[in-house]
């Protein structure tokens, strides 16, 4: 469907951006291989050992909801776009919705198979007419270690809350597609993106599709910035002529130079950045090999944006390979503690959203919300209450990969030593404590009294099914005061 948005008045009420903490510089990859094959990429974001597209999506979505007055239970449509879903066959939106607290009867849409998945998720959510809608895109593409795709591959996520009358209105949108096989592809059964690496051919496909989609919007698009898909730091600027803009219109918001190729999330992280920096007429263009493009024109006041605040940490090339699982071996024989999927699912509210039980007799909190009250030992039906995401470290210890249970061995081998803390969460004057793994910091940097924030991460994988749950990460002093 081309032309003016059929859902008149639909706009972005708020957005969230999540970028992993770890970074690797292009110079470190160049030193390892004697060359760096991703033009215009200075550094890139690297997902932690316990992160994937689903955990990053949850983080960005939480931030988008926090940026608005919309609560997860009000969402009527959840759309998710990625080229790197945790499983090749399984819709991840039910689990993503469970992480967030989106109602079970909300419309779900899952887009994958092309780096257009992010922009297509946004358009699909608009076309359902189910508002408010939550649109999420996250990606962590992979390539062969010494390929242009591998050198460029980064990680990140963006999310948007769409409402009737949202501050940043979707004015027009258009599509364009034409056959250019081999520009970017991933074979069945592989997790590695490939390409024919024919520069002139790739450039022709990109410019024709991007120009074709934008051309369908007409001559009066006149954006002040362009949030354009960027598989590397050079290709986007090849389209400046057909877009009728200068390089600054793209470079001011593109994430590729600092964070690498974000796949389907690339143009939508750029869109959220444009909102964050106050741009009010934003042309967003998603491109996917095959080849095709989506063009979306937004205008109006700038919506609120929340961005991940963790201070970045540089890693060496060896650490980078370990985080990405390139250097780890097989899991230990005998496996670990067997927790069945049905048993895990029964405790999903507690594991995903820190839902505790409040005693009707004495108001004390019990976590998880089962059994007798921990304070008065009364047996009865608990009232389910959500704990705040921020808590305080009471005590902490360091666990090495060799001392971790077998089911954590592979994550430990990739991520190294980690801290486990007893963290107290308080609600309405009542406190409850629980053991939680601490992420996004060195174990020695965590101490009693520190403020931490809950986040969803991978716990371990058994029988091909990943268990997700709550971990915590430190919050800086400035963030706590705010």
Tab-separated table of C-alpha atoms in Angstrom:
chain	number	residue	atom	x	y	z
A	1	UNK	CA	0.000	0.000	0.000
A	2	UNK	CA	1.517	3.311	-1.068
A	3	UNK	CA	0.557	6.865	-0.239
A	4	UNK	CA	-0.903	8.627	2.771
A	5	UNK	CA	-1.338	6.601	5.953
A	6	UNK	CA	-4.822	5.116	6.095
A	7	UNK	CA	-4.845	5.368	9.900
A	8	UNK	CA	-5.055	9.150	10.027
A	9	UNK	CA	-3.482	10.574	13.163
A	10	UNK	CA	-1.438	7.500	14.092
A	11	UNK	CA	1.903	8.587	15.451
A	12	UNK	CA	4.801	7.762	17.741
A	13	UNK	CA	4.084	8.599	21.383
A	14	UNK	CA	7.452	7.414	22.683
A	15	UNK	CA	10.501	5.357	21.744
A	16	UNK	CA	13.233	3.301	23.372
A	17	UNK	CA	16.776	2.471	22.258
A	18	UNK	CA	18.903	-0.379	23.583
A	19	UNK	CA	22.555	-0.878	22.649
A	20	UNK	CA	24.696	-3.524	24.379
A	21	UNK	CA	27.448	-2.432	26.737
A	22	UNK	CA	30.381	-4.119	25.020
A	23	UNK	CA	32.276	-2.486	22.117
A	24	UNK	CA	35.095	-3.535	19.845
A	25	UNK	CA	37.092	-1.068	17.766
A	26	UNK	CA	37.743	-1.607	14.078
A	27	UNK	CA	41.477	-1.314	14.786
A	28	UNK	CA	41.381	-4.419	17.001
A	29	UNK	CA	39.793	-6.472	14.218
A	30	UNK	CA	42.252	-5.007	11.716
A	31	UNK	CA	45.160	-6.017	13.956
A	32	UNK	CA	43.820	-9.594	14.214
A	33	UNK	CA	43.220	-10.067	10.482
A	34	UNK	CA	45.591	-7.566	8.902
A	35	UNK	CA	42.607	-5.778	7.353
A	36	UNK	CA	39.140	-4.452	8.186
A	37	UNK	CA	36.482	-4.982	5.536
A	38	UNK	CA	33.550	-2.897	6.824
A	39	UNK	CA	33.828	0.557	5.252
A	40	UNK	CA	33.061	3.484	7.533
A	41	UNK	CA	32.611	1.421	10.724
A	42	UNK	CA	34.826	2.749	13.545
A	43	UNK	CA	33.529	0.411	16.249
A	44	UNK	CA	30.571	-1.859	16.868
A	45	UNK	CA	28.325	-3.030	19.682
A	46	UNK	CA	28.669	-6.629	20.860
A	47	UNK	CA	25.883	-8.540	22.605
A	48	UNK	CA	26.772	-10.132	25.943
A	49	UNK	CA	26.896	-13.917	26.279
A	50	UNK	CA	23.371	-13.994	27.740
A	51	UNK	CA	21.812	-11.551	25.250
A	52	UNK	CA	19.948	-12.219	22.020
A	53	UNK	CA	17.443	-10.377	19.834
A	54	UNK	CA	14.611	-11.216	22.236
A	55	UNK	CA	16.297	-9.858	25.382
A	56	UNK	CA	17.370	-6.698	23.542
A	57	UNK	CA	13.815	-6.280	22.223
A	58	UNK	CA	12.435	-6.537	25.758
A	59	UNK	CA	14.833	-3.876	27.000
A	60	UNK	CA	14.036	-1.424	24.193
A	61	UNK	CA	10.300	-2.058	24.598
A	62	UNK	CA	10.448	-1.411	28.355
A	63	UNK	CA	12.178	1.897	27.664
A	64	UNK	CA	9.591	2.888	25.039
A	65	UNK	CA	6.756	2.215	27.489
A	66	UNK	CA	8.604	4.168	30.196
A	67	UNK	CA	8.849	7.127	27.799
A	68	UNK	CA	5.046	7.283	27.545
A	69	UNK	CA	2.022	7.100	29.820
A	70	UNK	CA	0.973	3.843	28.128
A	71	UNK	CA	1.181	0.667	30.214
A	72	UNK	CA	1.948	-2.773	28.822
A	73	UNK	CA	-1.508	-4.074	29.804
A	74	UNK	CA	-3.064	-1.446	27.481
A	75	UNK	CA	-1.203	-2.593	24.353
A	76	UNK	CA	-3.528	-3.945	21.659
A	77	UNK	CA	-0.912	-4.868	19.041
A	78	UNK	CA	2.634	-6.185	19.484
A	79	UNK	CA	4.789	-6.306	16.327
A	80	UNK	CA	8.366	-7.611	16.324
A	81	UNK	CA	10.860	-7.529	13.468
A	82	UNK	CA	14.252	-9.272	13.398
A	83	UNK	CA	16.469	-11.339	11.099
A	84	UNK	CA	17.980	-13.191	14.069
A	85	UNK	CA	15.153	-14.785	16.073
A	86	UNK	CA	16.269	-17.155	18.848
A	87	UNK	CA	14.721	-20.123	16.990
A	88	UNK	CA	14.260	-20.675	13.266
A	89	UNK	CA	10.697	-21.897	13.825
A	90	UNK	CA	8.757	-20.425	16.718
A	91	UNK	CA	6.889	-17.147	17.043
A	92	UNK	CA	8.769	-15.133	19.712
A	93	UNK	CA	6.002	-12.549	20.260
A	94	UNK	CA	4.085	-14.568	22.906
A	95	UNK	CA	7.221	-14.767	25.037
A	96	UNK	CA	8.119	-11.118	24.379
A	97	UNK	CA	4.588	-10.156	25.398
A	98	UNK	CA	4.928	-12.232	28.565
A	99	UNK	CA	8.199	-10.485	29.435
A	100	UNK	CA	6.413	-7.127	29.239
A	101	UNK	CA	2.921	-7.943	30.485
A	102	UNK	CA	1.111	-7.425	27.162
A	103	UNK	CA	-2.387	-9.008	27.251
A	104	UNK	CA	-2.733	-12.476	25.731
A	105	UNK	CA	-5.523	-11.312	23.405
A	106	UNK	CA	-3.475	-8.476	21.837
A	107	UNK	CA	-2.823	-8.809	18.104
A	108	UNK	CA	0.643	-10.249	17.369
A	109	UNK	CA	2.761	-9.807	14.255
A	110	UNK	CA	6.204	-11.331	13.695
A	111	UNK	CA	8.352	-10.240	10.717
A	112	UNK	CA	11.646	-11.881	9.759
A	113	UNK	CA	13.730	-13.061	6.794
A	114	UNK	CA	14.823	-9.607	5.603
A	115	UNK	CA	16.415	-6.484	7.029
A	116	UNK	CA	13.152	-4.766	6.029
A	117	UNK	CA	11.586	-6.603	8.990
A	118	UNK	CA	11.858	-3.569	11.272
A	119	UNK	CA	10.113	-1.075	9.006
A	120	UNK	CA	7.620	-3.744	7.920
A	121	UNK	CA	6.751	-4.423	11.572
A	122	UNK	CA	5.996	-0.728	12.017
A	123	UNK	CA	3.833	-0.570	8.886
A	124	UNK	CA	2.054	-3.807	9.784
A	125	UNK	CA	1.180	-2.480	13.240
A	126	UNK	CA	-0.309	0.666	11.684
A	127	UNK	CA	-2.350	-1.364	9.220
A	128	UNK	CA	-3.913	-3.530	11.950
A	129	UNK	CA	-5.564	-0.424	13.393
A	130	UNK	CA	-5.160	-1.911	16.902
A	131	UNK	CA	-3.946	0.896	19.157
A	132	UNK	CA	-2.006	1.518	21.239
A	133	UNK	CA	0.583	-0.603	19.466
A	134	UNK	CA	4.099	-1.568	20.497
A	135	UNK	CA	6.568	-2.030	17.634
A	136	UNK	CA	9.924	-3.599	18.439
A	137	UNK	CA	12.930	-4.422	16.295
A	138	UNK	CA	16.190	-6.011	17.433
A	139	UNK	CA	19.024	-7.691	15.621
A	140	UNK	CA	22.474	-9.202	16.141
A	141	UNK	CA	23.590	-10.396	12.676
A	142	UNK	CA	26.612	-12.645	12.174
A	143	UNK	CA	28.961	-13.232	9.291
A	144	UNK	CA	32.100	-15.256	8.731
A	145	UNK	CA	34.817	-13.773	10.989
A	146	UNK	CA	36.872	-12.335	8.095
A	147	UNK	CA	34.007	-11.299	5.822
A	148	UNK	CA	32.655	-7.768	5.228
A	149	UNK	CA	29.405	-8.889	6.849
A	150	UNK	CA	31.218	-10.321	9.880
A	151	UNK	CA	33.379	-7.241	10.358
A	152	UNK	CA	30.344	-4.934	10.200
A	153	UNK	CA	27.944	-7.010	12.343
A	154	UNK	CA	26.774	-5.169	15.461
A	155	UNK	CA	23.815	-5.484	17.823
A	156	UNK	CA	20.999	-3.228	18.991
A	157	UNK	CA	17.267	-2.628	19.317
A	158	UNK	CA	14.606	0.073	19.092
A	159	UNK	CA	10.944	0.175	20.080
A	160	UNK	CA	8.037	2.555	19.515
A	161	UNK	CA	4.655	3.073	21.135
A	162	UNK	CA	2.077	4.064	18.514
A	163	UNK	CA	-1.095	5.863	19.529
A	164	UNK	CA	-3.894	7.816	17.914
A	165	UNK	CA	-2.612	11.368	17.976
A	166	UNK	CA	1.005	10.394	18.810
A	167	UNK	CA	3.399	13.356	18.760
A	168	UNK	CA	5.325	12.236	15.666
A	169	UNK	CA	2.733	11.436	13.006
A	170	UNK	CA	3.167	8.929	10.184
A	171	UNK	CA	2.255	11.124	7.199
A	172	UNK	CA	2.989	8.858	4.212
A	173	UNK	CA	4.555	5.535	3.358
A	174	UNK	CA	5.505	3.647	0.199
A	175	UNK	CA	7.206	0.454	-0.982
A	176	UNK	CA	9.351	-0.592	-3.914
A	177	UNK	CA	10.768	-4.031	-4.807
A	178	UNK	CA	12.713	-5.466	-7.723
A	179	UNK	CA	14.714	-8.682	-8.172
A	180	UNK	CA	18.403	-8.422	-7.169
A	181	UNK	CA	19.368	-11.917	-5.920
A	182	UNK	CA	22.572	-12.402	-3.957
A	183	UNK	CA	22.974	-8.923	-2.503
A	184	UNK	CA	22.655	-10.305	1.044
A	185	UNK	CA	21.407	-13.738	2.051
A	186	UNK	CA	21.553	-16.471	4.685
A	187	UNK	CA	21.232	-20.094	3.643
A	188	UNK	CA	18.818	-22.480	5.326
A	189	UNK	CA	20.407	-23.916	8.465
A	190	UNK	CA	23.128	-21.260	8.653
A	191	UNK	CA	23.484	-18.374	11.108
A	192	UNK	CA	25.947	-16.500	8.843
A	193	UNK	CA	24.974	-13.672	6.506
A	194	UNK	CA	26.713	-13.787	3.148
A	195	UNK	CA	26.890	-11.738	-0.036
A	196	UNK	CA	28.382	-11.923	-3.509
A	197	UNK	CA	30.550	-8.897	-2.649
A	198	UNK	CA	30.079	-7.318	-6.074
A	199	UNK	CA	30.210	-3.660	-5.039
A	200	UNK	CA	28.670	-2.142	-8.168
A	201	UNK	CA	25.814	-4.669	-8.123
A	202	UNK	CA	25.106	-4.130	-4.403
A	203	UNK	CA	25.182	-0.369	-4.871
A	204	UNK	CA	22.824	-0.489	-7.851
A	205	UNK	CA	20.293	-2.608	-5.921
A	206	UNK	CA	20.409	-0.326	-2.883
A	207	UNK	CA	20.112	2.958	-4.775
A	208	UNK	CA	17.351	1.742	-7.088
A	209	UNK	CA	15.200	0.323	-4.288
A	210	UNK	CA	15.705	3.202	-1.868
A	211	UNK	CA	15.169	5.760	-4.632
A	212	UNK	CA	12.123	3.884	-5.927
A	213	UNK	CA	10.389	3.786	-2.539
A	214	UNK	CA	11.129	7.429	-1.739
A	215	UNK	CA	10.088	8.464	-5.248
A	216	UNK	CA	6.618	7.056	-4.563
A	217	UNK	CA	6.197	9.621	-1.777
A	218	UNK	CA	6.305	12.475	-4.277
A	219	UNK	CA	8.468	15.547	-4.574
A	220	UNK	CA	7.298	17.295	-1.402
A	221	UNK	CA	8.784	14.833	1.132
A	222	UNK	CA	11.531	17.371	1.980
A	223	UNK	CA	12.894	15.699	5.173
A	224	UNK	CA	15.293	17.439	7.542
A	225	UNK	CA	16.945	14.095	8.339
A	226	UNK	CA	17.014	10.579	6.897
A	227	UNK	CA	16.996	7.422	9.043
A	228	UNK	CA	18.367	5.046	6.414
A	229	UNK	CA	19.256	1.358	6.575
A	230	UNK	CA	23.045	1.048	6.814
A	231	UNK	CA	24.772	-2.333	6.316
A	232	UNK	CA	28.105	-0.476	6.398
A	233	UNK	CA	29.303	3.091	6.741
A	234	UNK	CA	29.605	3.768	3.034
A	235	UNK	CA	26.561	2.397	1.181
A	236	UNK	CA	23.947	4.784	2.698
A	237	UNK	CA	25.728	7.829	1.300
A	238	UNK	CA	25.478	6.400	-2.212
A	239	UNK	CA	21.777	7.278	-2.064
A	240	UNK	CA	22.107	10.984	-1.229
A	241	UNK	CA	21.474	12.032	-4.836
A	242	UNK	CA	18.241	10.062	-5.245
A	243	UNK	CA	17.118	11.239	-1.807
A	244	UNK	CA	17.915	14.862	-2.552
A	245	UNK	CA	19.793	15.366	0.753
A	246	UNK	CA	23.376	15.983	1.837
A	247	UNK	CA	25.471	13.518	3.821
A	248	UNK	CA	24.791	15.320	7.124
A	249	UNK	CA	21.099	14.434	6.885
A	250	UNK	CA	22.119	10.757	7.171
A	251	UNK	CA	25.293	10.887	9.274
A	252	UNK	CA	23.674	12.894	12.088
A	253	UNK	CA	21.474	9.950	13.116
A	254	UNK	CA	22.915	6.744	11.622
A	255	UNK	CA	24.188	4.232	14.216
A	256	UNK	CA	26.479	2.334	11.844
A	257	UNK	CA	29.713	4.245	12.436
A	258	UNK	CA	29.717	3.630	16.199
A	259	UNK	CA	27.590	0.489	16.628
A	260	UNK	CA	27.982	-1.399	13.332
A	261	UNK	CA	25.378	-3.087	11.148
A	262	UNK	CA	22.229	-3.437	13.268
A	263	UNK	CA	20.339	-5.404	10.613
A	264	UNK	CA	16.583	-4.858	10.743
A	265	UNK	CA	17.034	-2.466	13.687
A	266	UNK	CA	19.346	-0.140	11.753
A	267	UNK	CA	16.819	2.383	10.318
A	268	UNK	CA	14.610	2.326	13.430
A	269	UNK	CA	17.495	3.014	15.822
A	270	UNK	CA	18.274	5.919	13.482
A	271	UNK	CA	14.606	7.013	13.642
A	272	UNK	CA	14.616	6.932	17.455
A	273	UNK	CA	17.896	8.893	17.456
A	274	UNK	CA	16.324	11.515	15.182
A	275	UNK	CA	13.404	11.840	17.620
A	276	UNK	CA	15.842	12.075	20.519
A	277	UNK	CA	17.743	14.933	18.868
A	278	UNK	CA	14.589	16.910	18.093
A	279	UNK	CA	14.094	16.377	14.359
A	280	UNK	CA	10.479	16.874	13.293
A	281	UNK	CA	10.357	15.737	9.650
A	282	UNK	CA	12.049	12.371	9.394
A	283	UNK	CA	12.290	10.117	6.361
A	284	UNK	CA	12.845	6.511	7.448
A	285	UNK	CA	13.890	3.939	4.853
A	286	UNK	CA	14.286	0.225	5.475
A	287	UNK	CA	16.095	-1.868	2.841
A	288	UNK	CA	16.307	-5.620	2.473
A	289	UNK	CA	18.082	-7.763	-0.066
A	290	UNK	CA	15.963	-9.560	-2.531
A	291	UNK	CA	15.570	-6.530	-3.026
A	292	UNK	CA	13.087	-3.988	-1.709
A	293	UNK	CA	12.604	-0.906	0.412
A	294	UNK	CA	10.013	0.770	2.640
A	295	UNK	CA	9.852	4.562	2.938
A	296	UNK	CA	8.018	6.162	5.872
A	297	UNK	CA	7.687	9.908	6.322
A	298	UNK	CA	7.090	11.215	9.856
A	299	UNK	CA	6.351	14.781	10.887
A	300	UNK	CA	5.100	16.728	13.885
A	301	UNK	CA	6.493	17.292	17.360
A	302	UNK	CA	9.324	15.061	18.526
A	303	UNK	CA	8.291	12.116	20.729
A	304	UNK	CA	10.001	11.264	24.025
A	305	UNK	CA	12.878	8.776	23.838
A	306	UNK	CA	14.631	6.697	26.509
A	307	UNK	CA	18.065	5.263	25.705
A	308	UNK	CA	20.151	2.623	27.499
A	309	UNK	CA	22.568	4.339	29.849
A	310	UNK	CA	25.221	1.714	30.614
A	311	UNK	CA	28.763	2.984	30.154
A	312	UNK	CA	30.412	1.149	27.271
A	313	UNK	CA	33.280	-1.285	27.842
A	314	UNK	CA	35.939	-2.054	25.265
A	315	UNK	CA	36.793	-5.702	24.657
A	316	UNK	CA	39.759	-7.320	22.954
A	317	UNK	CA	39.358	-9.402	19.816
A	318	UNK	CA	39.720	-12.634	21.830
A	319	UNK	CA	37.034	-11.465	24.274
A	320	UNK	CA	34.835	-10.510	21.327
A	321	UNK	CA	35.113	-14.003	19.846
A	322	UNK	CA	34.324	-15.556	23.221
A	323	UNK	CA	31.251	-13.357	23.761
A	324	UNK	CA	29.935	-14.366	20.341
A	325	UNK	CA	30.475	-18.064	21.083
A	326	UNK	CA	33.187	-18.583	18.469
A	327	UNK	CA	35.657	-20.104	20.963
A	328	UNK	CA	33.493	-22.157	23.341
A	329	UNK	CA	33.363	-25.941	23.419
A	330	UNK	CA	30.608	-28.457	23.982
A	331	UNK	CA	28.511	-28.443	27.160
A	332	UNK	CA	29.757	-30.722	29.971
A	333	UNK	CA	28.588	-34.313	30.048
A	334	UNK	CA	25.640	-35.029	32.326
A	335	UNK	CA	23.934	-31.646	31.891
A	336	UNK	CA	22.656	-29.740	34.898
A	337	UNK	CA	19.580	-29.252	36.999
A	338	UNK	CA	16.584	-30.384	34.965
A	339	UNK	CA	13.716	-27.919	35.268
A	340	UNK	CA	10.942	-28.903	32.887
A	341	UNK	CA	9.470	-26.332	30.527
A	342	UNK	CA	5.992	-26.715	32.119
A	343	UNK	CA	7.482	-26.081	35.589
A	344	UNK	CA	9.399	-23.070	34.334
A	345	UNK	CA	6.289	-21.703	32.660
A	346	UNK	CA	4.234	-21.917	35.869
A	347	UNK	CA	6.590	-19.394	37.491
A	348	UNK	CA	6.893	-17.094	34.479
A	349	UNK	CA	5.259	-14.056	36.156
A	350	UNK	CA	7.828	-14.156	38.952
A	351	UNK	CA	10.770	-14.924	36.672
A	352	UNK	CA	9.940	-12.372	33.969
A	353	UNK	CA	8.187	-9.502	35.744
A	354	UNK	CA	9.188	-9.859	39.416
A	355	UNK	CA	5.638	-10.644	40.519
A	356	UNK	CA	5.576	-11.369	44.270
A	357	UNK	CA	2.810	-12.407	46.642
A	358	UNK	CA	1.471	-10.028	49.280
A	359	UNK	CA	0.020	-11.696	52.374
A	360	UNK	CA	-3.620	-10.685	53.074
A	361	UNK	CA	-2.977	-11.178	56.816
A	362	UNK	CA	0.187	-9.134	57.439
A	363	UNK	CA	1.037	-7.448	54.064
A	364	UNK	CA	4.502	-9.061	53.955
A	365	UNK	CA	5.920	-9.923	50.526
A	366	UNK	CA	6.865	-13.453	49.514
A	367	UNK	CA	8.879	-14.270	46.401
A	368	UNK	CA	8.077	-16.357	44.494
A	369	UNK	CA	4.367	-16.044	45.360
A	370	UNK	CA	3.735	-19.586	46.555
A	371	UNK	CA	3.546	-21.567	49.792
A	372	UNK	CA	3.217	-19.948	53.218
A	373	UNK	CA	3.801	-16.289	54.054
A	374	UNK	CA	7.480	-15.876	54.948
A	375	UNK	CA	6.589	-13.506	57.831
A	376	UNK	CA	3.449	-14.829	59.584
A	377	UNK	CA	3.418	-18.302	57.959
A	378	UNK	CA	-0.260	-17.945	57.042
A	379	UNK	CA	-1.524	-20.232	54.303
A	380	UNK	CA	-3.846	-18.520	51.884
A	381	UNK	CA	-4.186	-16.916	48.482
A	382	UNK	CA	-1.543	-14.242	47.907
A	383	UNK	CA	-2.380	-10.997	46.141
A	384	UNK	CA	-0.142	-10.799	43.066
A	385	UNK	CA	1.889	-7.560	43.044
A	386	UNK	CA	4.668	-6.412	40.716
A	387	UNK	CA	7.879	-5.393	42.441
A	388	UNK	CA	9.708	-2.267	41.246
A	389	UNK	CA	12.512	-2.943	38.758
A	390	UNK	CA	15.092	-1.216	40.957
A	391	UNK	CA	16.510	-2.759	44.116
A	392	UNK	CA	19.462	-2.606	46.517
A	393	UNK	CA	22.335	-5.065	46.797
A	394	UNK	CA	22.549	-6.560	50.305
A	395	UNK	CA	25.490	-8.902	49.758
A	396	UNK	CA	27.454	-10.173	46.758
A	397	UNK	CA	29.824	-12.980	45.799
A	398	UNK	CA	31.830	-13.867	42.690
A	399	UNK	CA	31.282	-17.095	40.753
A	400	UNK	CA	33.846	-18.428	38.280
A	401	UNK	CA	32.840	-20.534	35.254
A	402	UNK	CA	34.466	-23.583	36.860
A	403	UNK	CA	32.383	-23.170	39.994
A	404	UNK	CA	29.068	-22.603	38.228
A	405	UNK	CA	26.424	-25.346	37.866
A	406	UNK	CA	26.783	-27.339	34.606
A	407	UNK	CA	23.784	-25.679	32.967
A	408	UNK	CA	25.595	-22.305	33.227
A	409	UNK	CA	28.930	-23.624	31.952
A	410	UNK	CA	28.644	-22.425	28.367
A	411	UNK	CA	27.492	-18.923	29.294
A	412	UNK	CA	30.256	-18.802	31.900
A	413	UNK	CA	32.857	-19.830	29.336
A	414	UNK	CA	31.709	-16.992	27.071
A	415	UNK	CA	31.214	-14.302	29.720
A	416	UNK	CA	33.848	-15.165	32.348
A	417	UNK	CA	33.473	-14.595	36.097
A	418	UNK	CA	30.165	-13.123	37.228
A	419	UNK	CA	28.655	-11.738	40.423
A	420	UNK	CA	25.646	-13.181	42.235
A	421	UNK	CA	23.955	-10.823	44.687
A	422	UNK	CA	21.201	-10.918	47.263
A	423	UNK	CA	19.026	-7.993	46.157
A	424	UNK	CA	16.222	-6.390	48.173
A	425	UNK	CA	13.198	-4.936	46.387
A	426	UNK	CA	10.784	-2.683	48.252
A	427	UNK	CA	7.104	-2.004	47.641
A	428	UNK	CA	4.829	0.053	49.895
A	429	UNK	CA	7.255	-0.197	52.795
A	430	UNK	CA	7.628	-3.990	52.508
A	431	UNK	CA	10.929	-5.573	51.410
A	432	UNK	CA	11.684	-8.939	49.905
A	433	UNK	CA	15.130	-10.308	48.997
A	434	UNK	CA	16.258	-12.814	46.380
A	435	UNK	CA	19.491	-14.107	44.789
A	436	UNK	CA	20.107	-12.698	41.296
A	437	UNK	CA	22.992	-12.756	38.829
A	438	UNK	CA	24.559	-9.347	38.172
A	439	UNK	CA	25.375	-8.475	34.543
A	440	UNK	CA	26.970	-5.596	32.619
A	441	UNK	CA	29.761	-5.059	35.141
A	442	UNK	CA	32.900	-6.671	36.512
A	443	UNK	CA	32.168	-8.746	39.655
A	444	UNK	CA	34.565	-6.678	41.766
A	445	UNK	CA	32.672	-3.492	40.855
A	446	UNK	CA	29.508	-4.584	42.740
A	447	UNK	CA	29.118	-3.869	46.459
A	448	UNK	CA	26.482	-3.884	49.168
A	449	UNK	CA	24.344	-0.756	48.996
A	450	UNK	CA	24.558	-0.442	45.187
A	451	UNK	CA	21.348	0.262	43.283
A	452	UNK	CA	20.574	-2.250	40.542
A	453	UNK	CA	17.882	-2.600	37.896
A	454	UNK	CA	16.145	-5.792	36.759
A	455	UNK	CA	16.534	-6.867	33.150
A	456	UNK	CA	15.557	-9.944	31.121
A	457	UNK	CA	18.407	-12.202	29.992
A	458	UNK	CA	19.001	-15.765	28.893
A	459	UNK	CA	19.489	-18.111	31.856
A	460	UNK	CA	20.425	-21.389	30.158
A	461	UNK	CA	19.273	-23.729	27.394
A	462	UNK	CA	18.150	-27.344	27.845
A	463	UNK	CA	16.564	-29.667	25.297
A	464	UNK	CA	16.788	-26.880	22.732
A	465	UNK	CA	14.570	-24.538	24.774
A	466	UNK	CA	16.096	-21.411	26.295
A	467	UNK	CA	15.006	-20.402	29.775
A	468	UNK	CA	14.805	-16.634	30.199
A	469	UNK	CA	14.556	-14.781	33.473
A	470	UNK	CA	15.489	-11.763	35.567
A	471	UNK	CA	19.041	-10.640	36.194
A	472	UNK	CA	20.161	-7.231	37.459
A	473	UNK	CA	22.588	-4.587	36.273
A	474	UNK	CA	24.106	-1.625	38.138
A	475	UNK	CA	22.573	1.833	37.910
A	476	UNK	CA	24.896	4.837	38.105
A	477	UNK	CA	24.509	7.511	40.764
A	478	UNK	CA	23.267	10.108	38.250
A	479	UNK	CA	20.536	7.720	37.034
A	480	UNK	CA	19.420	7.003	40.613
A	481	UNK	CA	19.113	10.716	41.402
A	482	UNK	CA	17.051	11.261	38.276
